[in-house]
Short mmCIF file of C-alpha atoms in Angstrom, two decimals:
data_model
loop_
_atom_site.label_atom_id
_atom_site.label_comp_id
_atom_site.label_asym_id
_atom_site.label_seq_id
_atom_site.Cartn_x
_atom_site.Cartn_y
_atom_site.Cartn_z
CA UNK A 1 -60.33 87.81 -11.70
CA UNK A 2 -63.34 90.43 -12.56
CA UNK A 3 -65.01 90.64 -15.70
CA UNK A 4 -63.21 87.52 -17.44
CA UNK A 5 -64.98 84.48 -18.88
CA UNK A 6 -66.22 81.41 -17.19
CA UNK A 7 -67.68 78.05 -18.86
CA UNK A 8 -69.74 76.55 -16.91
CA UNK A 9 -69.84 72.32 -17.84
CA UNK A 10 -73.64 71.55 -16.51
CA UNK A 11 -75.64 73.98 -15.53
CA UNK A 12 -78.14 71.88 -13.34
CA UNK A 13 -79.66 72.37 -9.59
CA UNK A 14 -75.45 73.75 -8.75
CA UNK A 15 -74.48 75.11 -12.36
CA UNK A 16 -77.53 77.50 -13.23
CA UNK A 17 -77.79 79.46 -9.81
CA UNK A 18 -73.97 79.56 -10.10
CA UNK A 19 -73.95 80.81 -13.43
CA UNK A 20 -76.01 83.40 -12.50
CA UNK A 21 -74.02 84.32 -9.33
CA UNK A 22 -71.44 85.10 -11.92
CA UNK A 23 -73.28 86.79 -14.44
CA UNK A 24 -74.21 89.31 -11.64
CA UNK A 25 -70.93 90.08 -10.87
CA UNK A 26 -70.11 90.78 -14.53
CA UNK A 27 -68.37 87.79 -15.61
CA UNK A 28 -69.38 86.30 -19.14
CA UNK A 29 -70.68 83.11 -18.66
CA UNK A 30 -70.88 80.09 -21.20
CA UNK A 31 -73.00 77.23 -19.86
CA UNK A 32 -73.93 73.89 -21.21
CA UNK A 33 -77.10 71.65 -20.83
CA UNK A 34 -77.83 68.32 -21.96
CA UNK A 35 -81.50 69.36 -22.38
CA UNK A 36 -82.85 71.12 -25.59
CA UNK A 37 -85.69 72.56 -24.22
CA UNK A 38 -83.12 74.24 -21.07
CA UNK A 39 -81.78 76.06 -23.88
CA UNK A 40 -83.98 79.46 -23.05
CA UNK A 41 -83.81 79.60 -19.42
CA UNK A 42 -80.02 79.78 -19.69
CA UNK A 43 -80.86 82.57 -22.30
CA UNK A 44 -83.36 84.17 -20.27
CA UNK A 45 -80.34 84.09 -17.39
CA UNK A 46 -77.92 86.24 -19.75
CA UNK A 47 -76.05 82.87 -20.12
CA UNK A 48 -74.49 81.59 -23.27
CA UNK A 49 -76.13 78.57 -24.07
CA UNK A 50 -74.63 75.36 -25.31
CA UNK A 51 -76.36 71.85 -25.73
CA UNK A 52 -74.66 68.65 -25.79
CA UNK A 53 -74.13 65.51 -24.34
CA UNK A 54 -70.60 64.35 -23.49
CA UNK A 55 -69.69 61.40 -25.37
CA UNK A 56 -72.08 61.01 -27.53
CA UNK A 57 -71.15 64.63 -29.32
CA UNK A 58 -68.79 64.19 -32.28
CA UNK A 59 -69.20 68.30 -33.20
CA UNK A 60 -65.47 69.20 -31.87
CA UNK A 61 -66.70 72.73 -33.36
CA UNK A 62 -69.22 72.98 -30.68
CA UNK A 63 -66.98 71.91 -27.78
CA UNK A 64 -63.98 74.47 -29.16
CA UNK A 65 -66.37 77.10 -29.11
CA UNK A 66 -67.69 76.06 -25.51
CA UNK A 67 -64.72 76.30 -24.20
CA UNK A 68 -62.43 79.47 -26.41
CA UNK A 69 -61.68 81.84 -24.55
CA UNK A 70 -62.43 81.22 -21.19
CA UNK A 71 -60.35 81.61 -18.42
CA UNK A 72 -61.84 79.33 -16.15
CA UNK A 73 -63.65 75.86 -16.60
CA UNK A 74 -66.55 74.50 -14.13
CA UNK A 75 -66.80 71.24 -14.30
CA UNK A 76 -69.97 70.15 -12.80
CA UNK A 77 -71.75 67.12 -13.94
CA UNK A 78 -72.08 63.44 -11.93
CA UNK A 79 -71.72 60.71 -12.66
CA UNK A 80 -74.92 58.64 -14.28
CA UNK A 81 -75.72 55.55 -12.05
CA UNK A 82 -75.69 53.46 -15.12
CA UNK A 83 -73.78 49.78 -15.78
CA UNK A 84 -70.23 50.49 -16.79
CA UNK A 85 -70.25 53.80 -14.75
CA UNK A 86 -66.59 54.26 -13.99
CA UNK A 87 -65.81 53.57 -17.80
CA UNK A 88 -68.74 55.65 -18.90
CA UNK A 89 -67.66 58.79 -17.18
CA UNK A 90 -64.41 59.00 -18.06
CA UNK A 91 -64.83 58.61 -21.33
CA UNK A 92 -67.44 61.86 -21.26
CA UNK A 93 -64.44 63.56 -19.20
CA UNK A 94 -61.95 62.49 -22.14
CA UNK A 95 -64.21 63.48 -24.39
CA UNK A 96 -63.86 67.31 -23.67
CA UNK A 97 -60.36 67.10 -22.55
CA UNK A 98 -58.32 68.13 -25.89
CA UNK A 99 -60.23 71.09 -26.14
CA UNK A 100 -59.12 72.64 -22.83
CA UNK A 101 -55.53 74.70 -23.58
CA UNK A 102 -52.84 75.43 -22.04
CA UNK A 103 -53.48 78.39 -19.47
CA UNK A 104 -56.79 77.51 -18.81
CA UNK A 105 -58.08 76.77 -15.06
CA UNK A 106 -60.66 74.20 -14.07
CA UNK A 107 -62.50 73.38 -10.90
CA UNK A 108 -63.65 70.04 -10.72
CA UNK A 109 -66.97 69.50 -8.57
CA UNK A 110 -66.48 66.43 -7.31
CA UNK A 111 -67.83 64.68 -4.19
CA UNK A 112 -67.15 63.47 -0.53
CA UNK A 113 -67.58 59.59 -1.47
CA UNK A 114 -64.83 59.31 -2.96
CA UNK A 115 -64.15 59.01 1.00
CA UNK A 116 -64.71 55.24 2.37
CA UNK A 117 -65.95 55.35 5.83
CA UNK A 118 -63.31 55.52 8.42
CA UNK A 119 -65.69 56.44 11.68
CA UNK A 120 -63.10 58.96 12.45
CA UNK A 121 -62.74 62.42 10.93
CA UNK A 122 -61.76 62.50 6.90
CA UNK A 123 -59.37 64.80 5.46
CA UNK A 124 -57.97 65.58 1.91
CA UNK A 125 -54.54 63.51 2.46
CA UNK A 126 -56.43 60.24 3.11
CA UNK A 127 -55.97 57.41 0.05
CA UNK A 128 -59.63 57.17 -1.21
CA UNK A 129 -60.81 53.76 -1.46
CA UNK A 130 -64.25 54.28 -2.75
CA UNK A 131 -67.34 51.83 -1.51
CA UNK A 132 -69.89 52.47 -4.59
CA UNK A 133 -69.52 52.52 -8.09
CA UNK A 134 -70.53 56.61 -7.97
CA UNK A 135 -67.41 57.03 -5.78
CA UNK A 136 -64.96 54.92 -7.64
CA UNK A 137 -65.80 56.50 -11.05
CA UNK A 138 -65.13 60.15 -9.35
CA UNK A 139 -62.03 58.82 -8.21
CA UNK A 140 -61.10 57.91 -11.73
CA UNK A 141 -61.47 61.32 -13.08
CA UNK A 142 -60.13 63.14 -10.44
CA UNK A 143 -56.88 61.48 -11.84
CA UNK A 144 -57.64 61.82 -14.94
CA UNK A 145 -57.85 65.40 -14.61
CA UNK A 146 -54.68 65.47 -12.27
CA UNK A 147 -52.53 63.56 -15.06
CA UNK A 148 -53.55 66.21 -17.75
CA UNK A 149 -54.15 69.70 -16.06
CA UNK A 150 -51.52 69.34 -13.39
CA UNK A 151 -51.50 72.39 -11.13
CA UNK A 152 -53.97 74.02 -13.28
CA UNK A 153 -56.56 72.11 -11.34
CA UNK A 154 -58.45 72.74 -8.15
CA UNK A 155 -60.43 69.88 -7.16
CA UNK A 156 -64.02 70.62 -5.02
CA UNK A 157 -65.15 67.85 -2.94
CA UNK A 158 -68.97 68.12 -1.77
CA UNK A 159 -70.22 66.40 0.87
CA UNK A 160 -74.39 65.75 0.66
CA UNK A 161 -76.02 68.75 -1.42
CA UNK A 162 -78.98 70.76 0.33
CA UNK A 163 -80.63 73.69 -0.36
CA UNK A 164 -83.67 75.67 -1.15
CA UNK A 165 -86.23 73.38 -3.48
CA UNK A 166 -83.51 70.23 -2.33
CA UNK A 167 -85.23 69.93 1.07
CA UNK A 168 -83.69 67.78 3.24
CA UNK A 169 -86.88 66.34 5.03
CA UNK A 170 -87.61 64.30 1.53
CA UNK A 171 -84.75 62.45 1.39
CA UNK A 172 -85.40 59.71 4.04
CA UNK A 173 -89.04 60.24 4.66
CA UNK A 174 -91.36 57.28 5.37
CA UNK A 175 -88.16 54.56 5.25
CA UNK A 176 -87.72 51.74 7.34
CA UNK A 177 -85.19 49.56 8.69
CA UNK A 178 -83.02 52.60 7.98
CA UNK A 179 -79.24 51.68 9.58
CA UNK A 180 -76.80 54.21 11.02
CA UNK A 181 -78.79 56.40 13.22
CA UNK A 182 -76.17 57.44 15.67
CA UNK A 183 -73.97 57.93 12.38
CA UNK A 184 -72.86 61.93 11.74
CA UNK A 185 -74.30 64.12 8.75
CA UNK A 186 -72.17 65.17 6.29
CA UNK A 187 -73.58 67.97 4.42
CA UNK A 188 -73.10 71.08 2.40
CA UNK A 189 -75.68 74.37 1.25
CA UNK A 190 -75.85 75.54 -1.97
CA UNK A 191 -75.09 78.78 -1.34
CA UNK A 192 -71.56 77.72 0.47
CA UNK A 193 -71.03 75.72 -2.70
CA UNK A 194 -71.23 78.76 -5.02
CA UNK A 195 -69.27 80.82 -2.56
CA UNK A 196 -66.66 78.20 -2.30
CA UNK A 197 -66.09 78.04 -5.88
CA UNK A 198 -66.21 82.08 -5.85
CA UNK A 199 -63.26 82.05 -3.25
CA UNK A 200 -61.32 79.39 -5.33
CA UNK A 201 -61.09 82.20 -8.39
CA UNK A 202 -60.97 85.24 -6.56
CA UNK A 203 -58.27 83.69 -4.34
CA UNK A 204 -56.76 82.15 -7.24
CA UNK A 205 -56.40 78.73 -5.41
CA UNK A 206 -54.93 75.98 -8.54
CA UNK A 207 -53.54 72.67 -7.33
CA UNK A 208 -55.59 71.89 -4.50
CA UNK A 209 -57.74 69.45 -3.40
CA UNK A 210 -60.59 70.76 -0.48
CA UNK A 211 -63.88 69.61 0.97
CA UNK A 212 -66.69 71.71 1.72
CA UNK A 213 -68.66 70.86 3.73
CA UNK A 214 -71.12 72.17 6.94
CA UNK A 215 -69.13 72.78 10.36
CA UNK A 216 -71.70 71.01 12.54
CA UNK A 217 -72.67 67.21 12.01
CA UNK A 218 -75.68 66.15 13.99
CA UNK A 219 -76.78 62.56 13.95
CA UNK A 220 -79.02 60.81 11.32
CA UNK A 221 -81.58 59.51 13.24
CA UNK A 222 -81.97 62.78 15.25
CA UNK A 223 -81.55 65.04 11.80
CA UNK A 224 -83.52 63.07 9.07
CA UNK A 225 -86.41 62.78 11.36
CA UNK A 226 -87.04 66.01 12.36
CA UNK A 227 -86.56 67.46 8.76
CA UNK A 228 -89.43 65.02 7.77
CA UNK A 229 -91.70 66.36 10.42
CA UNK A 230 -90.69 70.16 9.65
CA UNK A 231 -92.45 69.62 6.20
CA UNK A 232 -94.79 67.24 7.28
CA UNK A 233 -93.84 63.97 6.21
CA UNK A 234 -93.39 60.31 7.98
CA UNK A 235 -90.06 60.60 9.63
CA UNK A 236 -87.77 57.48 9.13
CA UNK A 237 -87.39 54.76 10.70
CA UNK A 238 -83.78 53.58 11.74
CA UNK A 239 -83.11 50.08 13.46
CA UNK A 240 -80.34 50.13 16.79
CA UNK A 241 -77.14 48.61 16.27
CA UNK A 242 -74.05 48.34 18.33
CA UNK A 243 -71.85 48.94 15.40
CA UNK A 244 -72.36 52.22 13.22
CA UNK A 245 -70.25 53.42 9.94
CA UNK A 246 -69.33 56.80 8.79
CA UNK A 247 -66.93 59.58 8.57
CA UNK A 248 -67.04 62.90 9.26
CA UNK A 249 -65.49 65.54 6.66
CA UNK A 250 -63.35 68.23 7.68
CA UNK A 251 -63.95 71.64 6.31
CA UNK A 252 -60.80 72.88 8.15
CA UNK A 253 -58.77 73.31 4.81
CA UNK A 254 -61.60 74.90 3.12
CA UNK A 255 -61.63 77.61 6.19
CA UNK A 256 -57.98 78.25 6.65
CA UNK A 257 -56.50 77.92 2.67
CA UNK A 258 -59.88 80.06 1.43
CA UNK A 259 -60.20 82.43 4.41
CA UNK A 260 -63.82 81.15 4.28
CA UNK A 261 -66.39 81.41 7.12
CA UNK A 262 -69.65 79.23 6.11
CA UNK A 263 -72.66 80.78 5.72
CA UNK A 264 -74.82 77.93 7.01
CA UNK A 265 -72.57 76.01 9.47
CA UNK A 266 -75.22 74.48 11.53
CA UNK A 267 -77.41 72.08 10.02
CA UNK A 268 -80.15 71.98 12.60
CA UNK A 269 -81.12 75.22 11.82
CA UNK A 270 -83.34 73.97 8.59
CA UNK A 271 -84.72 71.17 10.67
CA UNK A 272 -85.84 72.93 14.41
#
């Protein structure tokens, strides 16, 4: 697909360097913020600007005109860690549903914990039975989406998100009594994200679920710390256990389906 139309639902830390990945390669892009004052960087990016927030919205003008004429849909909000989460986000999903037709496509970005921990590898066929609220509520509108776009739906499943100003030396920097040191590292680099979702629509891949995610999974313990020392910070501090829990996403389907070799497949790399 070259030179078609994309909307782009949450143009955030994924959404706006996406949304410019596309505008270079001369799609039209129409992206949507929650935040008035985002309004002129998306302009500034060549991006069609849209502000609303799901669900709270009642201009069905503004979401038909989001969404006309667009051949593909990126769906790319979370979930709010709010009470009533699972409810919550499906009714912002719902909310934008009847205004998506017929021949459209959508990705879904959704995310790895959907996964519950299995401490064995984790693949797209496995029954998700969530552990968190965040997980369960994806869950729900992945089958949401399923029941109303069918096979026009590819569903993207992100493990952890690093990448440029998301450093991963912050994230676990001067905690204690951390558990599940010897547990492996599930994560994914912005720029395989965008690429991922590139190879999706150039490939024209509809009806799939796949995971992206980084070939190599090092340990916590070993990982987290050195990223905090990279930048400087008080590594982590992890207790020992005899029992660990985890699971380790595959990337396998991403590879083979997409033809896809990741760009950053080793996470050490960002942390030696």
């Amino acid at each position: 697909m070259k030179n078609k139309q994309i909307s782009i639902l949450g143009c955030g830390w994924l959404g706006l360097p996406l949304a410019k990945d596309f505008i270079a390669q001369k799609y039209t892009v129409k992206g949507s913020t929650t935040s008035p004052e985002k309004e002129s960087v998306l302009q500034e990016a060549s991006i069609q600007p849209y502000v609303f927030t799901l669900g709270t919205t009642t201009n069905n003008e503004l979401y038909t005109d989001f969404l006309a004429n667009s051949d593909v849909i990126v769906i790319n909000f979370p979930p709010r860690r709010i009470p009533n989460i699972i409810s919550i986000y499906q009714e912002q999903i719902t909310a934008i549903l009847p205004f998506i037709n017929d021949t459209q496509k959508v990705i879904f970005v959704s995310s790895t914990s959907v996964y519950q921990n299995t401490n064995d590898w984790v693949t797209e066929t496995l029954d998700c039975q969530p552990e968190k609220e965040s997980g369960k509520a994806v869950v729900a509108v992945e089958n949401l989406l399923k029941t109303h776009l069918k096979d026009r739906l590819t569903i993207l499943r992100f493990a952890g998100l690093f990448g440029y100003d998301r450093v991963p030396g912050r994230f676990l920097a001067k905690k204690k009594q951390l558990p599940n040191g010897k547990a492996p590292v599930n994560m994914i680099h912005q720029d395989d994200c965008i690429e991922l979702i590139n190879a999706i629509i150039e490939k024209d891949i509809w009806g799939e679920i796949i995971n992206g995610c980084s070939d190599k999974h090092p340990l916590r313990e070993e990982f987290y710390t050195l990223a905090a020392k990279k930048i400087g910070l008080a590594p982590p501090e992890f207790v020992a256990s005899k029992t660990i829990s985890f699971k380790i996403i595959s990337n396998t389907k991403s590879k083979e389906l997409l033809q896809y070799s990741y760009k950053h497949p080793d996470l050490m790399v960002f942390v030696i």
